[in-house]
mmCIF file with all atom_site columns, C-alpha atoms in Angstrom:
data_model
loop_
_atom_site.group_PDB
_atom_site.id
_atom_site.type_symbol
_atom_site.label_atom_id
_atom_site.label_alt_id
_atom_site.label_comp_id
_atom_site.label_asym_id
_atom_site.label_entity_id
_atom_site.label_seq_id
_atom_site.pdbx_PDB_ins_code
_atom_site.Cartn_x
_atom_site.Cartn_y
_atom_site.Cartn_z
_atom_site.occupancy
_atom_site.B_iso_or_equiv
_atom_site.pdbx_formal_charge
_atom_site.auth_seq_id
_atom_site.auth_comp_id
_atom_site.auth_asym_id
_atom_site.auth_atom_id
_atom_site.pdbx_PDB_model_num
ATOM 1   C CA . MET L 1 1   ? 7.211   -6.062  3.317   1.00 62.00 ? 1   MET L CA 1
ATOM 2   C CA . ALA L 1 2   ? 8.258   -2.391  3.552   1.00 49.00 ? 2   ALA L CA 1
ATOM 3   C CA . GLU L 1 3   ? 11.361  -0.330  4.558   1.00 43.00 ? 3   GLU L CA 1
ATOM 4   C CA . GLU L 1 4   ? 13.681  -3.070  3.190   1.00 43.00 ? 4   GLU L CA 1
ATOM 5   C CA . VAL L 1 5   ? 12.951  -2.032  -0.432  1.00 46.00 ? 5   VAL L CA 1
ATOM 6   C CA . LEU L 1 6   ? 12.012  1.049   0.101   1.00 42.00 ? 6   LEU L CA 1
ATOM 7   C CA . GLU L 1 7   ? 15.764  1.649   1.739   1.00 42.00 ? 7   GLU L CA 1
ATOM 8   C CA . GLU L 1 8   ? 17.305  0.345   -1.430  1.00 46.00 ? 8   GLU L CA 1
ATOM 9   C CA . ARG L 1 9   ? 15.838  3.231   -3.201  1.00 46.00 ? 9   ARG L CA 1
ATOM 10  C CA . GLU L 1 10  ? 17.157  6.377   -3.225  1.00 51.00 ? 10  GLU L CA 1
ATOM 11  C CA . VAL L 1 11  ? 14.793  8.571   -0.782  1.00 56.00 ? 11  VAL L CA 1
ATOM 12  C CA . GLU L 1 12  ? 15.331  12.042  0.401   1.00 70.00 ? 12  GLU L CA 1
ATOM 13  C CA . PRO L 1 13  ? 14.944  11.837  4.386   1.00 80.00 ? 13  PRO L CA 1
ATOM 14  C CA . GLU L 1 14  ? 11.783  12.311  5.471   1.00 78.00 ? 14  GLU L CA 1
ATOM 15  C CA . SER L 1 15  ? 9.993   15.357  6.747   1.00 85.00 ? 15  SER L CA 1
ATOM 16  C CA . ALA L 1 16  ? 8.046   15.881  10.208  1.00 87.00 ? 16  ALA L CA 1
ATOM 17  C CA . GLU L 1 17  ? 5.058   15.926  8.060   1.00 86.00 ? 17  GLU L CA 1
ATOM 18  C CA . GLU L 1 18  ? 6.134   13.020  6.186   1.00 83.00 ? 18  GLU L CA 1
ATOM 19  C CA . ARG L 1 19  ? 7.191   10.624  9.575   1.00 85.00 ? 19  ARG L CA 1
ATOM 20  C CA . GLU L 1 20  ? 4.030   12.063  11.509  1.00 87.00 ? 20  GLU L CA 1
ATOM 21  C CA . ARG L 1 21  ? 1.909   10.156  8.413   1.00 85.00 ? 21  ARG L CA 1
ATOM 22  C CA . ARG L 1 22  ? 4.142   7.406   8.608   1.00 84.00 ? 22  ARG L CA 1
ATOM 23  C CA . GLU L 1 23  ? 3.723   7.079   12.568  1.00 87.00 ? 23  GLU L CA 1
ATOM 24  C CA . ALA L 1 24  ? 0.131   7.108   12.092  1.00 87.00 ? 24  ALA L CA 1
ATOM 25  C CA . ALA L 1 25  ? -0.022  4.532   9.432   1.00 86.00 ? 25  ALA L CA 1
ATOM 26  C CA . LEU L 1 26  ? 1.973   2.379   11.075  1.00 86.00 ? 26  LEU L CA 1
ATOM 27  C CA . ALA L 1 27  ? 0.055   2.265   14.143  1.00 88.00 ? 27  ALA L CA 1
ATOM 28  C CA . LYS L 1 28  ? -3.172  1.046   12.159  1.00 91.00 ? 28  LYS L CA 1
ATOM 29  C CA . ILE L 1 29  ? -1.005  -2.188  11.008  1.00 95.00 ? 29  ILE L CA 1
ATOM 30  C CA . ARG L 1 30  ? -1.376  -5.234  13.756  1.00 95.00 ? 30  ARG L CA 1
ATOM 31  C CA . LYS L 1 31  ? 2.426   -6.155  14.781  1.00 94.00 ? 31  LYS L CA 1
ATOM 32  C CA . LEU L 1 32  ? 3.697   -9.515  15.769  1.00 93.00 ? 32  LEU L CA 1
ATOM 33  C CA . ASP L 1 33  ? 1.773   -10.507 18.721  1.00 89.00 ? 33  ASP L CA 1
ATOM 34  C CA . ASP L 1 34  ? -1.633  -10.317 17.835  1.00 95.00 ? 34  ASP L CA 1
ATOM 35  C CA . PRO L 1 35  ? -3.215  -13.309 16.842  1.00 96.00 ? 35  PRO L CA 1
ATOM 36  C CA . VAL L 1 36  ? -4.971  -12.297 13.932  1.00 96.00 ? 36  VAL L CA 1
ATOM 37  C CA . LEU L 1 37  ? -1.346  -11.989 12.080  1.00 97.00 ? 37  LEU L CA 1
ATOM 38  C CA . ARG L 1 38  ? -1.754  -16.161 12.691  1.00 97.00 ? 38  ARG L CA 1
ATOM 39  C CA . THR L 1 39  ? -5.128  -16.944 10.986  1.00 96.00 ? 39  THR L CA 1
ATOM 40  C CA . ARG L 1 40  ? -5.869  -17.904 7.868   1.00 97.00 ? 40  ARG L CA 1
ATOM 41  C CA . ALA L 1 41  ? -8.099  -15.287 5.707   1.00 98.00 ? 41  ALA L CA 1
ATOM 42  C CA . LEU L 1 42  ? -11.119 -16.088 4.309   1.00 98.00 ? 42  LEU L CA 1
ATOM 43  C CA . PRO L 1 43  ? -12.047 -16.061 0.662   1.00 98.00 ? 43  PRO L CA 1
ATOM 44  C CA . VAL L 1 44  ? -14.249 -13.291 -0.755  1.00 98.00 ? 44  VAL L CA 1
ATOM 45  C CA . SER L 1 45  ? -17.481 -13.316 -2.259  1.00 97.00 ? 45  SER L CA 1
ATOM 46  C CA . ASN L 1 46  ? -18.898 -9.877  -2.606  1.00 96.00 ? 46  ASN L CA 1
ATOM 47  C CA . PHE L 1 47  ? -16.971 -7.429  -4.547  1.00 97.00 ? 47  PHE L CA 1
ATOM 48  C CA . ASP L 1 48  ? -18.892 -4.547  -3.737  1.00 97.00 ? 48  ASP L CA 1
ATOM 49  C CA . ALA L 1 49  ? -18.449 -0.508  -2.748  1.00 97.00 ? 49  ALA L CA 1
ATOM 50  C CA . ARG L 1 50  ? -17.499 -1.388  0.892   1.00 97.00 ? 50  ARG L CA 1
ATOM 51  C CA . LEU L 1 51  ? -14.890 -3.960  -0.420  1.00 97.00 ? 51  LEU L CA 1
ATOM 52  C CA . ARG L 1 52  ? -13.372 -1.011  -2.935  1.00 97.00 ? 52  ARG L CA 1
ATOM 53  C CA . GLU L 1 53  ? -13.567 1.351   0.220   1.00 97.00 ? 53  GLU L CA 1
ATOM 54  C CA . GLU L 1 54  ? -11.247 -1.247  2.309   1.00 97.00 ? 54  GLU L CA 1
ATOM 55  C CA . VAL L 1 55  ? -9.186  -1.638  -0.902  1.00 97.00 ? 55  VAL L CA 1
ATOM 56  C CA . ASP L 1 56  ? -8.547  2.072   -1.003  1.00 97.00 ? 56  ASP L CA 1
ATOM 57  C CA . TRP L 1 57  ? -8.001  2.078   2.857   1.00 96.00 ? 57  TRP L CA 1
ATOM 58  C CA . MET L 1 58  ? -5.383  -0.332  2.516   1.00 96.00 ? 58  MET L CA 1
ATOM 59  C CA . ARG L 1 59  ? -3.785  1.559   -0.206  1.00 95.00 ? 59  ARG L CA 1
ATOM 60  C CA . ASP L 1 60  ? -3.647  4.631   1.850   1.00 93.00 ? 60  ASP L CA 1
ATOM 61  C CA . VAL L 1 61  ? -2.166  2.581   4.649   1.00 94.00 ? 61  VAL L CA 1
ATOM 62  C CA . MET L 1 62  ? 0.296   0.918   2.553   1.00 94.00 ? 62  MET L CA 1
ATOM 63  C CA . ASP L 1 63  ? 1.813   4.389   1.278   1.00 91.00 ? 63  ASP L CA 1
ATOM 64  C CA . GLY L 1 64  ? 1.778   6.273   4.345   1.00 89.00 ? 64  GLY L CA 1
ATOM 65  C CA . ALA L 1 65  ? 3.757   3.339   5.876   1.00 90.00 ? 65  ALA L CA 1
ATOM 66  C CA . MET L 1 66  ? 6.200   2.984   2.690   1.00 89.00 ? 66  MET L CA 1
ATOM 67  C CA . GLY L 1 67  ? 5.350   -0.124  2.369   1.00 92.00 ? 67  GLY L CA 1
ATOM 68  C CA . VAL L 1 68  ? 5.539   -2.641  -0.994  1.00 95.00 ? 68  VAL L CA 1
ATOM 69  C CA . GLY L 1 69  ? 2.759   -4.632  0.227   1.00 96.00 ? 69  GLY L CA 1
ATOM 70  C CA . LEU L 1 70  ? 0.185   -4.921  2.473   1.00 97.00 ? 70  LEU L CA 1
ATOM 71  C CA . ALA L 1 71  ? -2.194  -8.117  3.346   1.00 98.00 ? 71  ALA L CA 1
ATOM 72  C CA . ALA L 1 72  ? -5.637  -7.541  4.898   1.00 97.00 ? 72  ALA L CA 1
ATOM 73  C CA . THR L 1 73  ? -5.104  -9.590  7.866   1.00 97.00 ? 73  THR L CA 1
ATOM 74  C CA . GLN L 1 74  ? -2.037  -7.025  8.960   1.00 97.00 ? 74  GLN L CA 1
ATOM 75  C CA . VAL L 1 75  ? -4.802  -4.550  9.410   1.00 97.00 ? 75  VAL L CA 1
ATOM 76  C CA . GLY L 1 76  ? -7.136  -6.818  10.933  1.00 96.00 ? 76  GLY L CA 1
ATOM 77  C CA . MET L 1 77  ? -9.702  -8.020  8.515   1.00 96.00 ? 77  MET L CA 1
ATOM 78  C CA . LEU L 1 78  ? -9.696  -11.407 7.813   1.00 96.00 ? 78  LEU L CA 1
ATOM 79  C CA . ALA L 1 79  ? -10.385 -11.300 3.923   1.00 97.00 ? 79  ALA L CA 1
ATOM 80  C CA . ARG L 1 80  ? -8.294  -12.640 1.584   1.00 98.00 ? 80  ARG L CA 1
ATOM 81  C CA . VAL L 1 81  ? -6.990  -9.017  0.172   1.00 98.00 ? 81  VAL L CA 1
ATOM 82  C CA . LEU L 1 82  ? -3.670  -7.954  -0.546  1.00 98.00 ? 82  LEU L CA 1
ATOM 83  C CA . VAL L 1 83  ? -2.381  -4.849  -2.475  1.00 98.00 ? 83  VAL L CA 1
ATOM 84  C CA . TYR L 1 84  ? 1.283   -4.255  -3.649  1.00 97.00 ? 84  TYR L CA 1
ATOM 85  C CA . ARG L 1 85  ? 3.107   -1.526  -5.734  1.00 96.00 ? 85  ARG L CA 1
ATOM 86  C CA . ILE L 1 86  ? 6.967   -2.397  -6.626  1.00 93.00 ? 86  ILE L CA 1
ATOM 87  C CA . GLU L 1 87  ? 7.547   0.770   -8.682  1.00 90.00 ? 87  GLU L CA 1
ATOM 88  C CA . ALA L 1 88  ? 7.056   4.443   -6.767  1.00 85.00 ? 88  ALA L CA 1
ATOM 89  C CA . GLU L 1 89  ? 5.337   5.903   -10.101 1.00 87.00 ? 89  GLU L CA 1
ATOM 90  C CA . SER L 1 90  ? 2.906   2.673   -10.897 1.00 90.00 ? 90  SER L CA 1
ATOM 91  C CA . PRO L 1 91  ? -0.528  2.430   -9.486  1.00 92.00 ? 91  PRO L CA 1
ATOM 92  C CA . THR L 1 92  ? -0.880  0.071   -6.807  1.00 94.00 ? 92  THR L CA 1
ATOM 93  C CA . VAL L 1 93  ? -2.678  -3.478  -7.472  1.00 96.00 ? 93  VAL L CA 1
ATOM 94  C CA . ALA L 1 94  ? -5.000  -4.850  -5.481  1.00 97.00 ? 94  ALA L CA 1
ATOM 95  C CA . LEU L 1 95  ? -5.336  -8.844  -5.666  1.00 98.00 ? 95  LEU L CA 1
ATOM 96  C CA . VAL L 1 96  ? -8.424  -10.124 -3.859  1.00 98.00 ? 96  VAL L CA 1
ATOM 97  C CA . ASN L 1 97  ? -8.527  -13.886 -3.504  1.00 98.00 ? 97  ASN L CA 1
ATOM 98  C CA . PRO L 1 98  ? -5.032  -14.114 -4.516  1.00 98.00 ? 98  PRO L CA 1
ATOM 99  C CA . GLN L 1 99  ? -3.800  -18.133 -5.225  1.00 98.00 ? 99  GLN L CA 1
ATOM 100 C CA . ILE L 1 100 ? -0.217  -19.090 -6.435  1.00 98.00 ? 100 ILE L CA 1
ATOM 101 C CA . GLU L 1 101 ? -0.597  -21.523 -9.316  1.00 98.00 ? 101 GLU L CA 1
ATOM 102 C CA . TRP L 1 102 ? 2.826   -21.714 -10.251 1.00 97.00 ? 102 TRP L CA 1
ATOM 103 C CA . HIS L 1 103 ? 6.364   -21.539 -9.437  1.00 97.00 ? 103 HIS L CA 1
ATOM 104 C CA . GLY L 1 104 ? 9.318   -21.871 -10.976 1.00 96.00 ? 104 GLY L CA 1
ATOM 105 C CA . GLU L 1 105 ? 12.228  -23.811 -9.705  1.00 97.00 ? 105 GLU L CA 1
ATOM 106 C CA . GLU L 1 106 ? 14.860  -21.488 -8.946  1.00 97.00 ? 106 GLU L CA 1
ATOM 107 C CA . THR L 1 107 ? 14.637  -19.576 -5.392  1.00 97.00 ? 107 THR L CA 1
ATOM 108 C CA . GLU L 1 108 ? 16.711  -16.769 -4.228  1.00 96.00 ? 108 GLU L CA 1
ATOM 109 C CA . THR L 1 109 ? 17.618  -15.816 -0.768  1.00 96.00 ? 109 THR L CA 1
ATOM 110 C CA . LEU L 1 110 ? 17.355  -12.327 0.241   1.00 96.00 ? 110 LEU L CA 1
ATOM 111 C CA . GLU L 1 111 ? 16.665  -10.385 3.236   1.00 96.00 ? 111 GLU L CA 1
ATOM 112 C CA . GLU L 1 112 ? 13.150  -9.144  4.320   1.00 96.00 ? 112 GLU L CA 1
ATOM 113 C CA . GLY L 1 113 ? 11.429  -6.999  6.498   1.00 95.00 ? 113 GLY L CA 1
ATOM 114 C CA . CYS L 1 114 ? 7.719   -6.672  7.350   1.00 96.00 ? 114 CYS L CA 1
ATOM 115 C CA . LEU L 1 115 ? 5.675   -3.687  8.519   1.00 94.00 ? 115 LEU L CA 1
ATOM 116 C CA . SER L 1 116 ? 3.839   -5.955  11.304  1.00 95.00 ? 116 SER L CA 1
ATOM 117 C CA . ILE L 1 117 ? 7.909   -6.501  12.551  1.00 94.00 ? 117 ILE L CA 1
ATOM 118 C CA . PRO L 1 118 ? 9.060   -3.312  12.052  1.00 92.00 ? 118 PRO L CA 1
ATOM 119 C CA . GLY L 1 119 ? 13.022  -3.185  11.869  1.00 90.00 ? 119 GLY L CA 1
ATOM 120 C CA . ILE L 1 120 ? 13.325  -6.608  12.400  1.00 94.00 ? 120 ILE L CA 1
ATOM 121 C CA . ARG L 1 121 ? 14.981  -8.437  9.235   1.00 95.00 ? 121 ARG L CA 1
ATOM 122 C CA . VAL L 1 122 ? 15.686  -12.090 7.935   1.00 97.00 ? 122 VAL L CA 1
ATOM 123 C CA . ASP L 1 123 ? 17.099  -14.057 5.473   1.00 97.00 ? 123 ASP L CA 1
ATOM 124 C CA . VAL L 1 124 ? 14.060  -15.995 3.165   1.00 97.00 ? 124 VAL L CA 1
ATOM 125 C CA . GLU L 1 125 ? 13.957  -18.302 0.382   1.00 97.00 ? 125 GLU L CA 1
ATOM 126 C CA . ARG L 1 126 ? 11.536  -17.390 -1.959  1.00 98.00 ? 126 ARG L CA 1
ATOM 127 C CA . PHE L 1 127 ? 10.891  -18.559 -5.256  1.00 97.00 ? 127 PHE L CA 1
ATOM 128 C CA . LEU L 1 128 ? 12.115  -16.317 -7.944  1.00 97.00 ? 128 LEU L CA 1
ATOM 129 C CA . HIS L 1 129 ? 9.358   -16.785 -10.422 1.00 98.00 ? 129 HIS L CA 1
ATOM 130 C CA . LEU L 1 130 ? 5.829   -17.388 -9.892  1.00 97.00 ? 130 LEU L CA 1
ATOM 131 C CA . ARG L 1 131 ? 2.128   -17.170 -11.698 1.00 98.00 ? 131 ARG L CA 1
ATOM 132 C CA . VAL L 1 132 ? -0.757  -15.752 -9.063  1.00 98.00 ? 132 VAL L CA 1
ATOM 133 C CA . ALA L 1 133 ? -4.380  -15.770 -9.805  1.00 98.00 ? 133 ALA L CA 1
ATOM 134 C CA . GLY L 1 134 ? -7.268  -13.654 -8.063  1.00 98.00 ? 134 GLY L CA 1
ATOM 135 C CA . ALA L 1 135 ? -9.424  -10.980 -8.933  1.00 98.00 ? 135 ALA L CA 1
ATOM 136 C CA . ASP L 1 136 ? -9.216  -7.258  -8.762  1.00 97.00 ? 136 ASP L CA 1
ATOM 137 C CA . GLU L 1 137 ? -11.728 -5.228  -6.595  1.00 97.00 ? 137 GLU L CA 1
ATOM 138 C CA . TYR L 1 138 ? -14.333 -5.007  -8.945  1.00 97.00 ? 138 TYR L CA 1
ATOM 139 C CA . GLY L 1 139 ? -14.114 -8.933  -9.292  1.00 97.00 ? 139 GLY L CA 1
ATOM 140 C CA . SER L 1 140 ? -12.458 -8.938  -12.741 1.00 98.00 ? 140 SER L CA 1
ATOM 141 C CA . ALA L 1 141 ? -9.927  -12.027 -12.803 1.00 98.00 ? 141 ALA L CA 1
ATOM 142 C CA . VAL L 1 142 ? -6.422  -11.171 -12.939 1.00 97.00 ? 142 VAL L CA 1
ATOM 143 C CA . THR L 1 143 ? -3.329  -13.302 -13.371 1.00 98.00 ? 143 THR L CA 1
ATOM 144 C CA . ILE L 1 144 ? -0.008  -11.627 -12.569 1.00 97.00 ? 144 ILE L CA 1
ATOM 145 C CA . GLU L 1 145 ? 3.319   -13.512 -13.468 1.00 97.00 ? 145 GLU L CA 1
ATOM 146 C CA . ALA L 1 146 ? 5.542   -12.378 -11.667 1.00 97.00 ? 146 ALA L CA 1
ATOM 147 C CA . SER L 1 147 ? 10.027  -12.309 -11.326 1.00 97.00 ? 147 SER L CA 1
ATOM 148 C CA . GLY L 1 148 ? 12.522  -11.363 -8.661  1.00 96.00 ? 148 GLY L CA 1
ATOM 149 C CA . LEU L 1 149 ? 10.977  -8.440  -6.204  1.00 96.00 ? 149 LEU L CA 1
ATOM 150 C CA . GLU L 1 150 ? 7.485   -8.761  -7.712  1.00 97.00 ? 150 GLU L CA 1
ATOM 151 C CA . ALA L 1 151 ? 7.474   -12.175 -7.196  1.00 97.00 ? 151 ALA L CA 1
ATOM 152 C CA . ARG L 1 152 ? 9.091   -12.281 -3.857  1.00 97.00 ? 152 ARG L CA 1
ATOM 153 C CA . VAL L 1 153 ? 6.094   -9.334  -2.253  1.00 97.00 ? 153 VAL L CA 1
ATOM 154 C CA . LEU L 1 154 ? 3.348   -11.571 -3.643  1.00 98.00 ? 154 LEU L CA 1
ATOM 155 C CA . ALA L 1 155 ? 4.543   -14.830 -1.813  1.00 98.00 ? 155 ALA L CA 1
ATOM 156 C CA . HIS L 1 156 ? 5.447   -13.068 1.486   1.00 98.00 ? 156 HIS L CA 1
ATOM 157 C CA . GLU L 1 157 ? 1.413   -11.158 1.237   1.00 98.00 ? 157 GLU L CA 1
ATOM 158 C CA . ILE L 1 158 ? -0.315  -14.131 0.416   1.00 98.00 ? 158 ILE L CA 1
ATOM 159 C CA . ASP L 1 159 ? 1.911   -16.059 3.225   1.00 98.00 ? 159 ASP L CA 1
ATOM 160 C CA . HIS L 1 160 ? 0.036   -13.387 5.669   1.00 97.00 ? 160 HIS L CA 1
ATOM 161 C CA . LEU L 1 161 ? -3.302  -13.792 4.074   1.00 98.00 ? 161 LEU L CA 1
ATOM 162 C CA . ASP L 1 162 ? -2.460  -18.033 5.127   1.00 98.00 ? 162 ASP L CA 1
ATOM 163 C CA . GLY L 1 163 ? -1.317  -17.106 8.718   1.00 97.00 ? 163 GLY L CA 1
ATOM 164 C CA . VAL L 1 164 ? 2.301   -17.224 7.858   1.00 97.00 ? 164 VAL L CA 1
ATOM 165 C CA . LEU L 1 165 ? 5.157   -14.786 8.848   1.00 97.00 ? 165 LEU L CA 1
ATOM 166 C CA . MET L 1 166 ? 8.631   -14.181 7.266   1.00 97.00 ? 166 MET L CA 1
ATOM 167 C CA . LEU L 1 167 ? 9.905   -15.582 10.547  1.00 96.00 ? 167 LEU L CA 1
ATOM 168 C CA . ASP L 1 168 ? 8.383   -18.855 9.818   1.00 96.00 ? 168 ASP L CA 1
ATOM 169 C CA . ARG L 1 169 ? 10.286  -18.948 6.776   1.00 96.00 ? 169 ARG L CA 1
ATOM 170 C CA . THR L 1 170 ? 13.977  -18.027 7.988   1.00 96.00 ? 170 THR L CA 1
ATOM 171 C CA . SER L 1 171 ? 16.402  -19.968 9.608   1.00 95.00 ? 171 SER L CA 1
ATOM 172 C CA . LYS L 1 172 ? 15.927  -21.151 13.564  1.00 96.00 ? 172 LYS L CA 1
ATOM 173 C CA . ALA L 1 173 ? 19.102  -18.965 14.581  1.00 96.00 ? 173 ALA L CA 1
ATOM 174 C CA . GLN L 1 174 ? 17.935  -15.817 12.930  1.00 95.00 ? 174 GLN L CA 1
ATOM 175 C CA . ARG L 1 175 ? 14.162  -16.725 14.225  1.00 95.00 ? 175 ARG L CA 1
ATOM 176 C CA . ARG L 1 176 ? 15.489  -16.726 17.649  1.00 95.00 ? 176 ARG L CA 1
ATOM 177 C CA . ASP L 1 177 ? 17.933  -13.454 17.019  1.00 95.00 ? 177 ASP L CA 1
ATOM 178 C CA . ALA L 1 178 ? 14.621  -11.204 16.136  1.00 93.00 ? 178 ALA L CA 1
ATOM 179 C CA . MET L 1 179 ? 12.278  -12.959 18.580  1.00 93.00 ? 179 MET L CA 1
ATOM 180 C CA . ARG L 1 180 ? 14.859  -11.788 21.114  1.00 94.00 ? 180 ARG L CA 1
ATOM 181 C CA . THR L 1 181 ? 15.139  -8.364  19.601  1.00 93.00 ? 181 THR L CA 1
ATOM 182 C CA . TRP L 1 182 ? 11.550  -7.820  19.435  1.00 92.00 ? 182 TRP L CA 1
ATOM 183 C CA . ARG L 1 183 ? 11.177  -8.753  23.344  1.00 91.00 ? 183 ARG L CA 1
ATOM 184 C CA . ASP L 1 184 ? 13.725  -6.365  24.159  1.00 90.00 ? 184 ASP L CA 1
ATOM 185 C CA . ARG L 1 185 ? 12.189  -3.096  22.249  1.00 86.00 ? 185 ARG L CA 1
ATOM 186 C CA . GLN L 1 186 ? 8.729   -4.434  23.511  1.00 84.00 ? 186 GLN L CA 1
ATOM 187 C CA . ARG L 1 187 ? 10.098  -4.370  26.994  1.00 84.00 ? 187 ARG L CA 1
ATOM 188 C CA . ASP L 1 188 ? 11.981  -0.924  26.594  1.00 79.00 ? 188 ASP L CA 1
ATOM 189 C CA . GLU L 1 189 ? 9.005   0.571   25.120  1.00 73.00 ? 189 GLU L CA 1
#
């Protein structure tokens, strides 16, 4: 999840340096046709320095890309790891082996975007409230009670870890239009 949330924030125009940083970060993110995005990530069992380095690297990529969430599969790692940050001034949270334990019955349909499908936005119905259990990058148990945007971002990133894309959760018509737009852009590049 990325630019759709950032556009809602009051953001000053990007400088040339910021644009270059964003483009460099986006280049590290796997795009729609990459098979790793359709692969279910594997549980993490080693909570070591290497995992913490990967989490820090993911944080840097997500920040550079101006995203609000990033799953390991989006950067080619088949580990059940995600990072996210809803508020710009908040710390970036890492979740390892996240699982949705509970969700409320109320749903909300909103437009979503994705760093792996830049420039494409589709309506996605998500649960408004959910509880996610997992661990931090040190192996300590974490439980997050999330609502609204935080619940949406967590569900979106956990979907990535399960090989599910936002296009799988939208209407056939929006999926068809999004794929047409994506292919046209790929052809023009």
